[in-house]
Amino acid sequence: SKRDTVRILIDELRPIKARYRVPDVVTEEPQCEHFNDIHIITLDIFRIFWKIFTHFDIFLRANNYNKKYKYLNRLCVSSGPSSIGADLCLHGFRNVYGLPEHSDNLQLRDTRDGEPYRLYNLDVFAYDLHSRLGLYGSVPLLVAHKADRTLGVFWLNASETFVNVQYSPTDQQVSLVQKVHPQTDVRWMSESGVIDCTVLLGPNPQQLFRQFAQLTGFQALPPLFALGYHQSRWNYDDEADVEAVDAGFDRHDVPYDVIWLDIEHTDGKRYFTWDPVCFPEPSRLQRRLEEKKRKLVVISDPHIKVDPDWSLYCEARDGGHFVKDREGQIYRGTCWPGDSSYLDFSSPETRSWYSRCFSLDKYKGSTSSLFVWNDMNEPSVFNGPEQTMSKDAVHSGGWEHRDLHNLYGFYQHMATAEGLITRSGGSQRPFVLSRSFFAGSQRFGAIWTGDNVASWEHLKISVPMLLSLSLAGIAFCGADVGGFFQDPEPELLVRWYQAAALQPFFRGHSAKMMKRREPWLFGDQVTAAIRTAIQQRYCLLPYWYTLFHQAHTAGLPPLRPLWVEFPREQNTFTVDHQYMIGGALLVCPVTEPGVREVKVLLPRSGEVNEPAGNTFYYETVVDFGVSSVQVPVFQRGGSVICRSVGRFSCTADLQQLPISITVALNSQGVAAGELYLDDFHSFRYRDTDQRGTFDCDTVVQSVTVLGVKIKPSAVTVHVSGSEDSSAAFQFIETGCMLTLSSLKLRVTTDWEIRIS
């Protein structure tokens, strides 16, 4: 197409039954030119071969893969042969990534000696590590990278899918052969649907991100509060408990923005209701939080309690909004409320009805400061095969569940976000967290990595899991701080807060059978360390918000593997214990106990150690000392970072606090950066021209320049329309650091700082 993509779409000419084509994921049909270089090998196998910057081979097959489905529910028989597959040969590539969600390394492993990667959304409690089995969500995007090229393969199919990866030559063969021509063979196998495969041609990572965002949608720009810290538990007991926790954050000087309520807040697990004893005045509770500029999030799962005396159940039943079984009756399964029926979110009418359930007049006890969390939406069915819905359940249009299983949570996420937008009359940005997801879920909000465990191993695996999600367009992602299940030791909890504060979605959450875990319950030293990590997150909010605007407009994920920013440096291709936040900050979380020193790979391009100002102008591995309150964070030479300065109680304080700018010069003495601000909550930013009309009183208070080798004789500030003035400055020769203070320069005004 004109967007540097190649799409292969193949359907049966005369099928026994129409094949399912995934709707609503691709946001705009690309304008394509027809491709004619196809070679038929047999009646059911044909080959496509082309060379556009690189060799590319595809072998396409139909109805040959039924024997591969060892995980299929054998009680569910489909309507005749339906499986499809394709073999792709990526010439010149030895590093491929993507295919979330799996608890595995960033680089995909060779599968010839084990199981393929499985894409099948499931409720997996306390999931195993380094596993290729499917978890809560699926994005069938594979990204291949080498020093001079990045490309992607998007397999648009929502049925159960397996992906085999084989590298040639193998690692053993590489050591034996002097000159090799690497390639990666990828086999896709799906249970049903059509072959709809799009190759994203890059050629660099940033272009590939934009191509995928143009195809499936850009990351939604979140309201600022969503980038703050979220405090959650299954469950806070009652309104008094919520208010006590809220007061505890203020008493211990720990900023936070959102407190969450799990399923116990409802009346008997009936969503859109409140427990009349524990939460008798929910509107008052929300108003109390809103007085402090804080929010409340409540859970809303897709299963509906079978209760003929409950008006919402009757409305859904009578409106035909439930999934049916193969006999045409309402499908029933077991979940938290007991006997439950499941909303058919694949139906536009059901999504519209569900969205209306969030209106203030219908959702009694809700206010405009209430936001939503979609859980159990794989969907989870406790008594179903693999704890999910039977594949022969029937959705709107007569489609079997097998055809669209991986879309179920995507559609609930869509309907919920639309409900919150409609609630505000279309003026306010929503916040919705979903556990299940598919390609395109980034348009609706955030996701998290599900029911993790309080262990060092789960902390460590969370980094490559979030990097994989980020590569696949799911930029607003995070893992539950401290682990959902089991009790973390204090050191683990502190290290998890430090890591999560440097990741997009930042929430502490735990199961109700675990000990309470508010930040002040582990002694003064632990409280101080957690406070420092959260405060540093809030100080960095101007940078995070700017990065999310870049994700929203250019498809660039805030969290990036090193190779995205250093694409020619081969020693970065397999690194997944450290990463970049945007293009400026390199982070290496501490993920092992008792560590006092970590090895950090600093790629070329001049990395500047933020705390000390030490500059590295060559590729190196440094041993970086860490304390209990410190993790390695480096600023890249040539970059500019904006931070807020002062005391936060929540993100609303950002508008009143001054900005501090850190400039890290590269070896040429140059640096560039960006700051994006708006009103942080509405859609009005879409109504302005490219330059915008937003005005604010935010000022720059100080500027620190790293990499200045000679002490200046004078520093002059020039503000448009005013006389030049001298600026007070301090120069630290040993750190090559120049600091200008007491500036008070408005961010909406043009100004210059001249260093003599």
XYZ file of N, CA, C and O in Angstrom, residues 277-433:
628
model
N -24.430 -2.187 52.559
C -23.905 -2.080 53.922
C -22.522 -1.436 53.925
O -22.246 -0.503 54.690
N -21.652 -1.914 53.057
C -20.264 -1.441 53.062
C -20.068 -0.152 52.267
O -19.166 0.637 52.577
N -20.880 0.058 51.237
C -20.754 1.258 50.402
C -22.124 1.908 50.211
O -22.649 1.983 49.105
N -22.710 2.400 51.329
C -24.077 2.939 51.247
C -24.145 4.308 50.577
O -25.207 4.697 50.080
N -23.029 5.076 50.573
C -23.029 6.420 50.000
C -21.859 6.578 49.027
O -20.934 7.365 49.261
N -21.879 5.859 47.939
C -20.736 5.911 47.012
C -20.516 7.287 46.393
O -19.369 7.677 46.146
N -21.588 8.023 46.142
C -21.423 9.362 45.555
C -20.682 10.283 46.510
O -19.812 11.065 46.105
N -21.010 10.191 47.786
C -20.322 11.008 48.779
C -18.841 10.649 48.839
O -17.979 11.525 48.920
N -18.532 9.346 48.765
C -17.141 8.897 48.781
C -16.376 9.473 47.598
O -15.247 9.974 47.748
N -16.968 9.427 46.436
C -16.299 9.967 45.248
C -16.108 11.476 45.349
O -15.073 12.010 44.932
N -17.096 12.168 45.906
C -16.953 13.622 46.061
C -15.829 13.962 47.037
O -15.083 14.925 46.828
N -15.700 13.173 48.105
C -14.620 13.396 49.071
C -13.255 13.234 48.393
O -12.327 13.996 48.642
N -13.138 12.209 47.553
C -11.890 12.013 46.816
C -11.662 13.138 45.808
O -10.540 13.639 45.655
N -12.721 13.546 45.129
C -12.604 14.582 44.106
C -12.208 15.923 44.714
O -11.542 16.736 44.058
N -12.565 16.164 45.954
C -12.136 17.391 46.629
C -10.619 17.471 46.697
O -10.047 18.559 46.741
N -9.975 16.315 46.721
C -8.511 16.251 46.720
C -7.956 15.994 45.317
O -6.777 15.665 45.163
N -8.819 16.100 44.301
C -8.433 15.871 42.901
C -8.040 14.419 42.652
O -7.211 14.130 41.778
N -8.640 13.490 43.397
C -8.356 12.070 43.224
C -9.583 11.348 42.675
O -10.692 11.876 42.703
N -9.358 10.134 42.164
C -10.395 9.400 41.456
C -10.641 8.039 42.101
O -9.807 7.526 42.853
N -11.766 7.449 41.720
C -12.120 6.095 42.140
C -12.299 5.240 40.891
O -12.905 5.690 39.908
N -11.752 4.022 40.922
C -11.960 3.048 39.847
C -12.681 1.848 40.418
O -12.332 1.358 41.499
N -13.694 1.356 39.683
C -14.417 0.151 40.094
C -14.344 -0.888 38.984
O -14.136 -0.561 37.815
N -14.533 -2.119 39.367
C -14.429 -3.230 38.430
C -15.765 -3.481 37.741
O -16.843 -3.271 38.329
N -15.710 -3.898 36.478
C -16.913 -4.295 35.743
C -16.530 -5.441 34.818
O -15.888 -5.249 33.785
N -16.921 -6.652 35.200
C -16.584 -7.859 34.450
C -17.673 -8.172 33.421
O -18.793 -7.663 33.512
N -17.387 -9.043 32.452
C -18.348 -9.294 31.370
C -19.458 -10.273 31.721
O -20.443 -10.368 30.986
N -19.289 -11.035 32.816
C -20.326 -11.996 33.191
C -21.412 -11.297 34.015
O -21.124 -10.407 34.813
N -22.627 -11.691 33.807
C -23.782 -11.093 34.484
C -24.478 -12.179 35.305
O -24.835 -13.238 34.770
N -24.651 -11.921 36.568
C -25.296 -12.877 37.471
C -26.694 -13.219 36.970
O -27.494 -12.334 36.636
N -26.984 -14.526 36.874
C -28.322 -14.965 36.475
C -29.260 -14.712 37.655
O -29.213 -15.419 38.668
N -30.070 -13.680 37.526
C -30.972 -13.268 38.601
C -32.209 -12.624 37.990
O -32.188 -11.443 37.623
N -33.295 -13.393 37.867
C -34.520 -12.847 37.248
C -35.108 -11.665 37.995
O -35.970 -10.956 37.454
N -34.649 -11.436 39.233
C -35.155 -10.300 40.003
C -34.278 -9.055 39.855
O -34.557 -8.022 40.475
N -33.214 -9.164 39.073
C -32.312 -8.029 38.867
C -32.629 -7.392 37.519
O -32.596 -8.039 36.474
N -32.922 -6.101 37.528
C -33.402 -5.421 36.323
C -32.363 -5.434 35.204
O -32.721 -5.573 34.025
N -31.075 -5.301 35.538
C -30.067 -5.260 34.484
C -29.961 -6.613 33.791
O -29.839 -6.678 32.556
N -30.026 -7.700 34.565
C -30.008 -9.026 33.939
C -31.208 -9.192 33.009
O -31.061 -9.665 31.872
N -32.369 -8.798 33.472
C -33.581 -8.955 32.653
C -33.501 -8.112 31.386
O -33.931 -8.546 30.309
N -32.952 -6.915 31.521
C -32.815 -6.044 30.357
C -31.876 -6.658 29.321
O -32.158 -6.630 28.107
N -30.760 -7.227 29.780
C -29.822 -7.874 28.860
C -30.442 -9.111 28.222
O -30.289 -9.354 27.019
N -31.130 -9.900 29.018
C -31.778 -11.118 28.497
C -32.840 -10.766 27.466
O -32.860 -11.320 26.347
N -33.723 -9.843 27.807
C -34.831 -9.500 26.905
C -34.350 -8.764 25.660
O -35.001 -8.813 24.614
N -33.193 -8.088 25.762
C -32.659 -7.374 24.608
C -31.798 -8.232 23.711
O -31.273 -7.742 22.703
N -31.635 -9.516 24.057
C -30.825 -10.418 23.241
C -29.343 -10.107 23.290
O -28.630 -10.289 22.293
N -28.860 -9.675 24.452
C -27.472 -9.230 24.562
C -26.518 -10.299 25.081
O -25.332 -10.003 25.294
N -26.987 -11.524 25.275
C -26.117 -12.583 25.788
C -25.657 -13.517 24.671
O -26.366 -13.738 23.678
N -24.466 -14.079 24.856
C -23.973 -15.142 23.980
C -24.903 -16.351 24.126
O -25.417 -16.635 25.213
N -25.093 -17.096 23.023
C -25.950 -18.284 23.027
C -25.092 -19.562 23.001
O -23.923 -19.530 22.617
N -25.694 -20.670 23.399
C -25.014 -21.955 23.229
C -25.383 -22.531 21.861
O -26.138 -21.925 21.093
N -24.884 -23.720 21.549
C -25.074 -24.277 20.205
C -26.522 -24.641 19.929
O -26.927 -24.786 18.776
N -27.333 -24.781 20.989
C -28.761 -25.068 20.812
C -29.599 -23.801 20.708
O -30.822 -23.871 20.592
N -28.971 -22.646 20.797
C -29.705 -21.396 20.678
C -30.207 -20.838 21.993
O -30.887 -19.802 22.002
N -29.868 -21.497 23.109
C -30.256 -20.982 24.422
C -29.160 -20.066 24.961
O -28.022 -20.085 24.481
N -29.498 -19.255 25.959
C -28.504 -18.362 26.551
C -27.384 -19.190 27.171
O -27.635 -20.103 27.966
N -26.160 -18.877 26.789
C -24.995 -19.588 27.319
C -24.830 -19.257 28.797
O -24.935 -18.101 29.210
N -24.571 -20.289 29.597
C -24.384 -20.085 31.027
C -23.102 -20.765 31.474
O -22.752 -21.855 31.017
N -22.396 -20.090 32.344
C -21.175 -20.629 32.930
C -21.031 -20.095 34.342
O -21.854 -19.310 34.818
N -19.986 -20.520 34.996
C -19.765 -20.123 36.382
C -18.626 -19.125 36.474
O -17.568 -19.315 35.870
N -18.862 -18.039 37.229
C -17.803 -17.091 37.545
C -18.084 -16.524 38.931
O -18.791 -17.145 39.717
N -17.545 -15.360 39.255
C -17.628 -14.856 40.627
C -19.044 -14.839 41.205
O -19.235 -15.189 42.373
N -20.084 -14.471 40.448
C -21.424 -14.450 41.049
C -22.059 -15.833 41.177
O -23.164 -15.953 41.719
N -21.379 -16.870 40.657
C -21.994 -18.186 40.530
C -22.510 -18.342 39.115
O -21.796 -18.058 38.131
N -23.745 -18.793 38.959
C -24.345 -19.003 37.641
C -24.427 -17.668 36.902
O -25.039 -16.709 37.382
N -23.804 -17.611 35.718
C -23.669 -16.344 35.002
C -23.943 -16.520 33.519
O -23.766 -17.606 32.958
N -24.364 -15.432 32.902
C -24.444 -15.346 31.452
C -23.465 -14.274 30.988
O -23.069 -13.393 31.767
N -23.078 -14.352 29.705
C -21.977 -13.522 29.211
C -22.462 -12.610 28.089
O -23.076 -13.073 27.119
N -22.183 -11.321 28.247
C -22.604 -10.353 27.243
C -21.871 -10.587 25.928
O -20.680 -10.906 25.912
N -22.603 -10.424 24.835
C -22.038 -10.639 23.499
C -21.535 -9.309 22.954
O -22.212 -8.622 22.186
N -20.319 -8.936 23.343
C -19.768 -7.644 22.947
C -19.428 -7.578 21.461
O -19.144 -6.492 20.951
N -19.455 -8.707 20.753
C -19.213 -8.652 19.309
C -20.364 -7.975 18.578
O -20.209 -7.552 17.431
N -21.510 -7.860 19.241
C -22.673 -7.210 18.654
C -22.619 -5.702 18.884
O -22.528 -5.256 20.034
N -22.686 -4.884 17.838
C -22.704 -3.423 18.031
C -23.868 -2.969 18.903
O -23.725 -2.017 19.676
N -25.006 -3.651 18.788
C -26.162 -3.282 19.609
C -25.888 -3.542 21.087
O -26.265 -2.736 21.949
N -25.232 -4.674 21.386
C -24.896 -4.963 22.782
C -23.869 -3.970 23.309
O -23.980 -3.495 24.450
N -22.875 -3.643 22.511
C -21.888 -2.658 22.953
C -22.546 -1.316 23.235
O -22.228 -0.648 24.226
N -23.469 -0.921 22.385
C -24.165 0.349 22.598
C -24.993 0.307 23.878
O -25.003 1.267 24.664
N -25.690 -0.814 24.107
C -26.479 -0.958 25.336
C -25.578 -0.913 26.566
O -25.884 -0.229 27.553
N -24.453 -1.629 26.502
C -23.530 -1.680 27.637
C -22.949 -0.295 27.910
O -22.812 0.112 29.072
N -22.612 0.437 26.861
C -22.072 1.786 27.040
C -23.061 2.677 27.778
O -22.672 3.480 28.640
N -24.343 2.523 27.473
C -25.356 3.350 28.136
C -25.480 3.021 29.621
O -25.956 3.847 30.407
N -25.045 1.833 30.026
C -25.122 1.454 31.441
C -24.225 2.327 32.315
O -24.410 2.369 33.543
N -23.252 3.038 31.711
C -22.353 3.883 32.482
C -22.867 5.310 32.624
O -22.204 6.142 33.269
N -24.011 5.618 32.055
C -24.555 6.970 32.200
C -24.873 7.240 33.664
O -25.217 6.333 34.435
N -24.750 8.495 34.062
C -24.915 8.844 35.469
C -26.327 8.567 35.975
O -26.517 8.229 37.153
N -27.317 8.694 35.116
C -28.686 8.437 35.572
C -28.991 6.943 35.680
O -29.876 6.545 36.447
N -28.234 6.112 34.948
C -28.489 4.675 35.000
C -27.594 3.969 36.023
O -28.031 3.031 36.699
N -26.341 4.398 36.114
C -25.409 3.782 37.060
C -25.527 4.555 38.374
O -24.793 5.505 38.634
N -26.466 4.149 39.198
C -26.756 4.856 40.438
C -25.532 4.833 41.361
O -24.882 3.806 41.526
N -25.241 5.978 41.941
C -24.100 6.085 42.837
C -22.807 6.433 42.144
O -21.780 6.591 42.809
N -22.828 6.565 40.832
C -21.603 6.927 40.107
C -21.551 8.428 39.890
O -22.581 9.116 39.882
N -20.347 8.939 39.708
C -20.130 10.345 39.375
C -19.134 10.418 38.226
O -18.588 9.405 37.791
N -18.872 11.636 37.784
C -17.957 11.810 36.649
C -16.508 11.516 37.020
O -15.648 11.447 36.138
N -16.211 11.340 38.305
C -14.839 11.008 38.714
C -14.668 9.511 38.956
O -13.672 9.092 39.536
N -15.635 8.716 38.485
C -15.553 7.256 38.582
C -15.067 6.685 37.255
O -15.599 7.019 36.197
N -14.074 5.796 37.320
C -13.539 5.180 36.108
C -13.553 3.659 36.275
O -13.950 3.145 37.326
N -13.140 2.919 35.244
C -13.546 1.518 35.147
C -12.372 0.603 34.839
O -11.428 0.967 34.129
N -12.531 -0.623 35.338
C -11.554 -1.703 35.211
C -12.296 -2.938 34.701
O -13.200 -3.433 35.354
N -11.927 -3.410 33.506
C -12.499 -4.637 32.925
C -11.587 -5.814 33.249
O -10.437 -5.859 32.797
N -12.102 -6.778 34.004
C -11.331 -7.958 34.395
C -12.068 -9.201 33.895
O -13.211 -9.127 33.443
N -11.411 -10.343 33.954
C -12.034 -11.643 33.657
C -12.622 -11.703 32.250
O -13.528 -12.480 31.977
N -12.084 -10.894 31.328
C -12.731 -10.735 30.024
C -12.005 -11.460 28.898
O -12.037 -11.053 27.741
N -11.407 -12.621 29.238
C -10.782 -13.441 28.183
C -11.805 -14.154 27.281
O -11.432 -14.396 26.103
N -12.960 -14.603 27.666
C -13.597 -14.471 28.972
C -13.242 -15.650 29.897
O -12.932 -16.742 29.437
N -13.292 -15.377 31.211
C -13.060 -16.418 32.198
C -14.378 -17.104 32.546
O -15.351 -16.446 32.909
N -14.393 -18.426 32.380
C -15.554 -19.254 32.724
C -15.027 -20.395 33.585
O -14.351 -21.296 33.085
N -15.305 -20.362 34.870
C -14.658 -21.288 35.798
C -14.890 -22.751 35.435
O -14.019 -23.596 35.639
N -16.071 -23.061 34.905
C -16.382 -24.459 34.573
C -16.310 -24.729 33.070
O -16.846 -25.724 32.578
N -15.632 -23.847 32.322
C -15.488 -24.042 30.885
C -14.189 -24.732 30.540
O -13.300 -24.896 31.384
N -14.032 -25.168 29.293
C -12.773 -25.789 28.863
C -11.624 -24.791 28.970
O -11.725 -23.673 28.471
N -10.553 -25.181 29.642
C -9.424 -24.294 29.925
C -9.873 -23.007 30.623
O -9.280 -21.950 30.478
N -10.945 -23.115 31.376
C -11.509 -22.007 32.139
C -11.912 -20.840 31.239
O -11.768 -19.672 31.591
N -12.434 -21.165 30.055
C -12.942 -20.121 29.179
C -14.202 -20.620 28.480
O -14.705 -21.714 28.772
N -14.716 -19.857 27.553
C -15.985 -20.150 26.892
C -15.826 -21.282 25.882
O -14.798 -21.392 25.196
N -16.831 -22.110 25.779
C -16.826 -23.204 24.799
C -16.724 -22.637 23.384
O -17.356 -21.628 23.054
N -15.969 -23.329 22.559
C -15.739 -22.819 21.207
C -16.979 -22.870 20.328
O -17.052 -22.175 19.312
N -17.964 -23.688 20.694
C -19.165 -23.758 19.870
C -20.269 -22.832 20.370
O -21.398 -22.891 19.869
N -19.977 -21.987 21.347
C -20.933 -20.939 21.712
C -21.127 -20.025 20.500
O -20.248 -19.908 19.640
N -22.286 -19.386 20.445
C -22.666 -18.655 19.228
C -22.851 -17.172 19.534
O -23.536 -16.795 20.488
N -22.215 -16.359 18.692
C -22.289 -14.901 18.832
C -23.207 -14.303 17.764
O -23.726 -15.000 16.886
N -23.358 -13.003 17.848
C -24.148 -12.257 16.875
C -23.685 -12.581 15.457
O -22.489 -12.691 15.191
N -24.636 -12.750 14.566
C -24.322 -13.091 13.187
C -24.113 -14.566 12.957
O -23.783 -14.981 11.842
N -24.283 -15.376 14.017
C -24.129 -16.817 13.889
C -22.692 -17.300 13.956
O -22.433 -18.489 13.737
N -21.769 -16.418 14.292
C -20.365 -16.829 14.352
C -20.087 -17.608 15.624
O -20.558 -17.254 16.704
N -19.293 -18.678 15.475
C -18.912 -19.457 16.645
C -17.837 -18.723 17.446
O -17.050 -17.961 16.898
N -17.829 -19.035 18.726
C -16.852 -18.388 19.597
C -15.425 -18.680 19.141
O -14.539 -17.817 19.296
N -15.182 -19.854 18.576
C -13.837 -20.198 18.102
C -13.306 -19.171 17.107
O -12.101 -18.941 17.025
N -14.203 -18.546 16.338
C -13.781 -17.619 15.292
C -13.260 -16.298 15.850
O -12.409 -15.652 15.229
N -13.767 -15.888 16.993
C -13.466 -14.538 17.482
C -13.042 -14.501 18.944
O -13.063 -13.438 19.576
N -12.634 -15.652 19.478
C -12.312 -15.742 20.903
C -11.402 -14.615 21.378
O -11.661 -13.976 22.409
N -10.314 -14.344 20.656
C -9.328 -13.374 21.124
C -9.802 -11.931 21.025
O -9.106 -11.013 21.480
N -10.989 -11.708 20.462
C -11.557 -10.359 20.371
C -12.483 -10.025 21.534
O -12.908 -8.872 21.664
N -12.812 -10.998 22.371
C -13.870 -10.777 23.360
C -13.522 -9.613 24.295
O -14.316 -8.674 24.476
N -12.344 -9.632 24.902
C -11.954 -8.555 25.799
C -11.756 -7.231 25.074
O -12.047 -6.159 25.620
N -11.252 -7.279 23.854
C -11.102 -6.086 23.011
C -12.429 -5.355 22.883
O -12.501 -4.125 23.030
N -13.492 -6.118 22.642
C -14.800 -5.496 22.441
C -15.380 -4.940 23.742
O -16.037 -3.890 23.744
N -15.161 -5.611 24.877
C -15.638 -5.026 26.132
C -14.894 -3.738 26.445
O -15.480 -2.747 26.885
N -13.577 -3.757 26.222
C -12.750 -2.568 26.432
C -13.285 -1.410 25.578
O -13.416 -0.262 26.056
N -13.604 -1.695 24.325
C -14.143 -0.692 23.412
C -15.453 -0.109 23.937
O -15.633 1.119 23.992
N -16.360 -0.983 24.356
C -17.671 -0.535 24.807
C -17.571 0.283 26.089
O -18.312 1.256 26.284
N -16.673 -0.108 26.985
C -16.514 0.611 28.243
C -15.954 2.003 28.008
O -16.453 2.994 28.570
N -14.918 2.105 27.182
C -14.338 3.416 26.879
C -15.372 4.323 26.229
O -15.485 5.512 26.573
N -16.144 3.767 25.308
C -17.176 4.563 24.649
C -18.239 5.004 25.651
O -18.761 6.127 25.572
N -18.543 4.148 26.626
C -19.518 4.514 27.644
C -19.073 5.704 28.471
O -19.870 6.603 28.779
N -17.787 5.743 28.842
C -17.289 6.858 29.641
C -17.207 8.145 28.819
O -17.454 9.241 29.340
N -16.856 8.015 27.538
C -16.840 9.193 26.671
C -18.252 9.754 26.524
O -18.480 10.970 26.653
N -19.206 8.879 26.281
C -20.599 9.312 26.121
C -21.123 9.932 27.404
O -21.880 10.915 27.373
N -20.724 9.381 28.546
C -21.159 9.910 29.846
C -20.814 11.393 29.983
O -21.555 12.171 30.592
N -19.680 11.793 29.425
C -19.231 13.185 29.540
C -19.715 14.049 28.390
O -19.281 15.211 28.272
N -20.572 13.507 27.549
C -21.007 14.257 26.385
C -19.926 14.389 25.332
O -19.961 15.293 24.491
N -18.950 13.476 25.377
C -17.881 13.473 24.389
C -16.749 14.422 24.687
O -15.844 14.586 23.856
N -16.730 15.034 25.864
C -15.729 16.064 26.145
C -14.516 15.557 26.920
O -13.445 16.153 26.835
N -14.665 14.462 27.698
C -13.607 14.032 28.603
C -12.985 12.711 28.158
O -13.688 11.805 27.701
N -11.672 12.623 28.322
C -10.974 11.382 28.002
C -11.318 10.318 29.048
O -11.358 10.610 30.243
N -11.525 9.089 28.618
C -11.824 8.018 29.568
C -10.546 7.418 30.133
O -9.446 7.645 29.609
N -10.691 6.652 31.195
C -9.636 5.743 31.625
C -10.275 4.390 31.878
O -11.185 4.270 32.711
N -9.812 3.395 31.144
C -10.292 2.023 31.317
C -9.091 1.090 31.266
O -8.302 1.133 30.320
N -8.963 0.245 32.283
C -7.946 -0.799 32.302
C -8.596 -2.123 31.934
O -9.678 -2.449 32.440
